Amino acid sequence: MKPVVGTTPRVVKSDQEWREQLAPEEYAVLRQAGTERPFTGEYTDTKTTGVYECRACGAELFRSDTKFESHCGWPSFYDPADSDAVLLREDRTMGMRRIEVLCASCHSHLGHVFEGEGYATPTDQRYCINSISLKLVEDAGD
């Protein structure tokens, strides 16, 4: 996996506009790259069919058919909904090298992606995403 950062976000707001739109805990994760505590997120164990959108801008990020049980404490997906849905960049905080996942539309922090962990998924990747960064839009009829 080669980390890349895309061009200018399509959704651009001032810091004040983000603060007004997002609840303090949403802002801390989405705009300040925070992390919610494990096993506390709304979507950690959700099996509902639908599309997971960016809570900040509404861009489609992941689909429920790529969500899997990793037992890590956060929702896990093996692939974004579209190859252009997310951006990846190197993160060297916390004394380790990780790959940060950002919404391609607004550059909000979503979580991190890991690979080579041995999960039986088609991509051998685990997009470990904060529930608070997502909004699930259920499929009609669910």
mmCIF file of C-alpha atoms in Angstrom:
data_model
loop_
_atom_site.group_PDB
_atom_site.id
_atom_site.type_symbol
_atom_site.label_atom_id
_atom_site.label_comp_id
_atom_site.label_asym_id
_atom_site.label_seq_id
_atom_site.Cartn_x
_atom_site.Cartn_y
_atom_site.Cartn_z
ATOM 1 C CA MET A 1 0.000 0.000 0.000
ATOM 2 C CA LYS A 2 1.469 3.312 -1.052
ATOM 3 C CA PRO A 3 0.182 6.218 1.088
ATOM 4 C CA VAL A 4 -0.898 9.274 -0.855
ATOM 5 C CA VAL A 5 -2.550 12.540 -0.051
ATOM 6 C CA GLY A 6 -4.873 13.963 -2.641
ATOM 7 C CA THR A 7 -5.424 17.436 -3.815
ATOM 8 C CA THR A 8 -7.468 20.167 -2.237
ATOM 9 C CA PRO A 9 -10.591 18.897 -0.467
ATOM 10 C CA ARG A 10 -13.903 19.390 -2.265
ATOM 11 C CA VAL A 11 -15.606 20.475 0.969
ATOM 12 C CA VAL A 12 -13.713 23.381 2.506
ATOM 13 C CA LYS A 13 -14.812 25.074 5.723
ATOM 14 C CA SER A 14 -13.095 27.248 8.261
ATOM 15 C CA ASP A 15 -12.195 25.833 11.640
ATOM 16 C CA GLN A 16 -15.025 27.907 13.134
ATOM 17 C CA GLU A 17 -17.540 26.465 10.652
ATOM 18 C CA TRP A 18 -16.464 22.897 11.556
ATOM 19 C CA ARG A 19 -16.781 23.725 15.268
ATOM 20 C CA GLU A 20 -20.301 25.041 14.715
ATOM 21 C CA GLN A 21 -21.358 22.010 12.636
ATOM 22 C CA LEU A 22 -19.848 19.215 14.739
ATOM 23 C CA ALA A 23 -20.397 18.235 18.366
ATOM 24 C CA PRO A 24 -17.218 18.635 20.466
ATOM 25 C CA GLU A 25 -16.479 14.879 20.484
ATOM 26 C CA GLU A 26 -17.027 14.687 16.692
ATOM 27 C CA TYR A 27 -14.735 17.670 16.147
ATOM 28 C CA ALA A 28 -12.010 16.107 18.322
ATOM 29 C CA VAL A 29 -11.906 12.990 16.136
ATOM 30 C CA LEU A 30 -12.773 14.313 12.673
ATOM 31 C CA ARG A 31 -10.806 17.566 12.689
ATOM 32 C CA GLN A 32 -8.120 16.933 15.339
ATOM 33 C CA ALA A 33 -7.350 13.254 14.551
ATOM 34 C CA GLY A 34 -8.535 11.990 17.914
ATOM 35 C CA THR A 35 -9.678 8.440 18.608
ATOM 36 C CA GLU A 36 -12.788 7.269 20.393
ATOM 37 C CA ARG A 37 -12.354 4.679 23.115
ATOM 38 C CA PRO A 38 -12.530 1.060 21.895
ATOM 39 C CA PHE A 39 -15.841 -0.812 22.144
ATOM 40 C CA THR A 40 -17.794 2.419 22.767
ATOM 41 C CA GLY A 41 -18.730 3.427 19.216
ATOM 42 C CA GLU A 42 -22.223 3.268 17.785
ATOM 43 C CA TYR A 43 -21.237 1.053 14.833
ATOM 44 C CA THR A 44 -18.689 -1.324 16.379
ATOM 45 C CA ASP A 45 -21.075 -4.299 16.329
ATOM 46 C CA THR A 46 -23.685 -3.069 13.832
ATOM 47 C CA LYS A 47 -24.763 -5.548 11.174
ATOM 48 C CA THR A 48 -27.309 -3.267 9.501
ATOM 49 C CA THR A 49 -27.177 -3.136 5.701
ATOM 50 C CA GLY A 50 -26.376 0.256 4.246
ATOM 51 C CA VAL A 51 -23.805 2.865 3.359
ATOM 52 C CA TYR A 52 -21.424 4.506 5.795
ATOM 53 C CA GLU A 53 -20.986 8.206 5.045
ATOM 54 C CA CYS A 54 -18.565 10.775 6.426
ATOM 55 C CA ARG A 55 -20.252 12.398 9.417
ATOM 56 C CA ALA A 56 -18.654 15.738 8.517
ATOM 57 C CA CYS A 57 -19.554 16.049 4.823
ATOM 58 C CA GLY A 58 -21.833 13.140 3.857
ATOM 59 C CA ALA A 59 -19.476 11.553 1.308
ATOM 60 C CA GLU A 60 -19.945 7.806 0.795
ATOM 61 C CA LEU A 61 -16.993 6.018 2.400
ATOM 62 C CA PHE A 62 -17.758 2.339 3.075
ATOM 63 C CA ARG A 63 -20.543 -0.158 2.452
ATOM 64 C CA SER A 64 -21.846 -2.656 4.972
ATOM 65 C CA ASP A 65 -20.912 -5.600 2.738
ATOM 66 C CA THR A 66 -17.211 -4.814 3.361
ATOM 67 C CA LYS A 67 -17.609 -4.560 7.152
ATOM 68 C CA PHE A 68 -16.244 -7.478 9.151
ATOM 69 C CA GLU A 69 -15.723 -8.612 12.732
ATOM 70 C CA SER A 70 -12.142 -7.884 13.758
ATOM 71 C CA HIS A 71 -12.828 -7.668 17.515
ATOM 72 C CA CYS A 72 -10.498 -4.645 17.713
ATOM 73 C CA GLY A 73 -13.037 -2.291 19.309
ATOM 74 C CA TRP A 74 -13.823 -0.165 16.252
ATOM 75 C CA PRO A 75 -15.783 -0.806 13.053
ATOM 76 C CA SER A 76 -13.578 -2.604 10.519
ATOM 77 C CA PHE A 77 -13.894 -2.632 6.744
ATOM 78 C CA TYR A 78 -11.720 -4.380 4.182
ATOM 79 C CA ASP A 79 -12.227 -1.867 1.353
ATOM 80 C CA PRO A 80 -13.591 1.657 0.802
ATOM 81 C CA ALA A 81 -16.785 2.079 -1.221
ATOM 82 C CA ASP A 82 -14.765 3.652 -4.039
ATOM 83 C CA SER A 83 -11.040 3.852 -4.639
ATOM 84 C CA ASP A 84 -11.292 7.651 -4.483
ATOM 85 C CA ALA A 85 -13.422 7.759 -1.317
ATOM 86 C CA VAL A 86 -10.504 7.980 1.088
ATOM 87 C CA LEU A 87 -6.983 9.357 1.209
ATOM 88 C CA LEU A 88 -4.104 7.696 2.994
ATOM 89 C CA ARG A 89 -1.139 9.386 4.636
ATOM 90 C CA GLU A 90 1.697 8.367 6.879
ATOM 91 C CA ASP A 91 1.125 8.954 10.593
ATOM 92 C CA ARG A 92 4.139 8.820 12.900
ATOM 93 C CA THR A 93 2.368 9.949 16.074
ATOM 94 C CA MET A 94 2.305 7.823 19.219
ATOM 95 C CA GLY A 95 5.802 6.485 18.545
ATOM 96 C CA MET A 96 4.820 4.215 15.662
ATOM 97 C CA ARG A 97 4.321 4.255 11.896
ATOM 98 C CA ARG A 98 0.711 3.906 10.822
ATOM 99 C CA ILE A 99 -1.347 4.859 7.791
ATOM 100 C CA GLU A 100 -4.058 7.412 8.548
ATOM 101 C CA VAL A 101 -7.360 7.270 6.649
ATOM 102 C CA LEU A 102 -8.963 10.586 5.663
ATOM 103 C CA CYS A 103 -12.206 11.418 3.888
ATOM 104 C CA ALA A 104 -11.218 12.420 0.344
ATOM 105 C CA SER A 105 -13.994 15.030 0.188
ATOM 106 C CA CYS A 106 -13.290 17.032 3.350
ATOM 107 C CA HIS A 107 -10.013 15.569 4.667
ATOM 108 C CA SER A 108 -11.575 14.633 8.010
ATOM 109 C CA HIS A 109 -9.771 11.984 10.075
ATOM 110 C CA LEU A 110 -11.522 8.610 9.980
ATOM 111 C CA GLY A 111 -9.048 6.167 11.519
ATOM 112 C CA HIS A 112 -6.164 4.006 10.275
ATOM 113 C CA VAL A 113 -5.651 1.133 7.843
ATOM 114 C CA PHE A 114 -3.554 -1.933 8.604
ATOM 115 C CA GLU A 115 -2.565 -4.832 6.392
ATOM 116 C CA GLY A 116 -1.026 -8.241 6.742
ATOM 117 C CA GLU A 117 -2.854 -9.079 9.962
ATOM 118 C CA GLY A 118 -4.208 -12.381 8.660
ATOM 119 C CA TYR A 119 -7.930 -11.615 8.452
ATOM 120 C CA ALA A 120 -9.777 -13.708 5.875
ATOM 121 C CA THR A 121 -10.763 -10.745 3.720
ATOM 122 C CA PRO A 122 -10.241 -10.200 -0.012
ATOM 123 C CA THR A 123 -7.790 -7.318 0.509
ATOM 124 C CA ASP A 124 -5.920 -8.409 3.680
ATOM 125 C CA GLN A 125 -6.568 -4.883 4.926
ATOM 126 C CA ARG A 126 -8.394 -3.613 8.006
ATOM 127 C CA TYR A 127 -9.717 -0.091 7.795
ATOM 128 C CA CYS A 128 -10.115 0.592 11.506
ATOM 129 C CA ILE A 129 -12.565 3.499 11.571
ATOM 130 C CA ASN A 130 -13.984 5.567 14.426
ATOM 131 C CA SER A 131 -17.771 5.182 14.654
ATOM 132 C CA ILE A 132 -18.050 8.881 15.425
ATOM 133 C CA SER A 133 -16.533 9.632 12.005
ATOM 134 C CA LEU A 134 -19.355 7.767 10.275
ATOM 135 C CA LYS A 135 -23.089 8.019 9.692
ATOM 136 C CA LEU A 136 -24.898 4.855 8.601
ATOM 137 C CA VAL A 137 -27.607 5.308 5.979
ATOM 138 C CA GLU A 138 -29.668 2.126 6.080
ATOM 139 C CA ASP A 139 -30.803 0.428 2.893
ATOM 140 C CA ALA A 140 -34.517 0.811 2.235
ATOM 141 C CA GLY A 141 -36.452 -2.042 3.771
ATOM 142 C CA ASP A 142 -34.049 -2.691 6.677
#
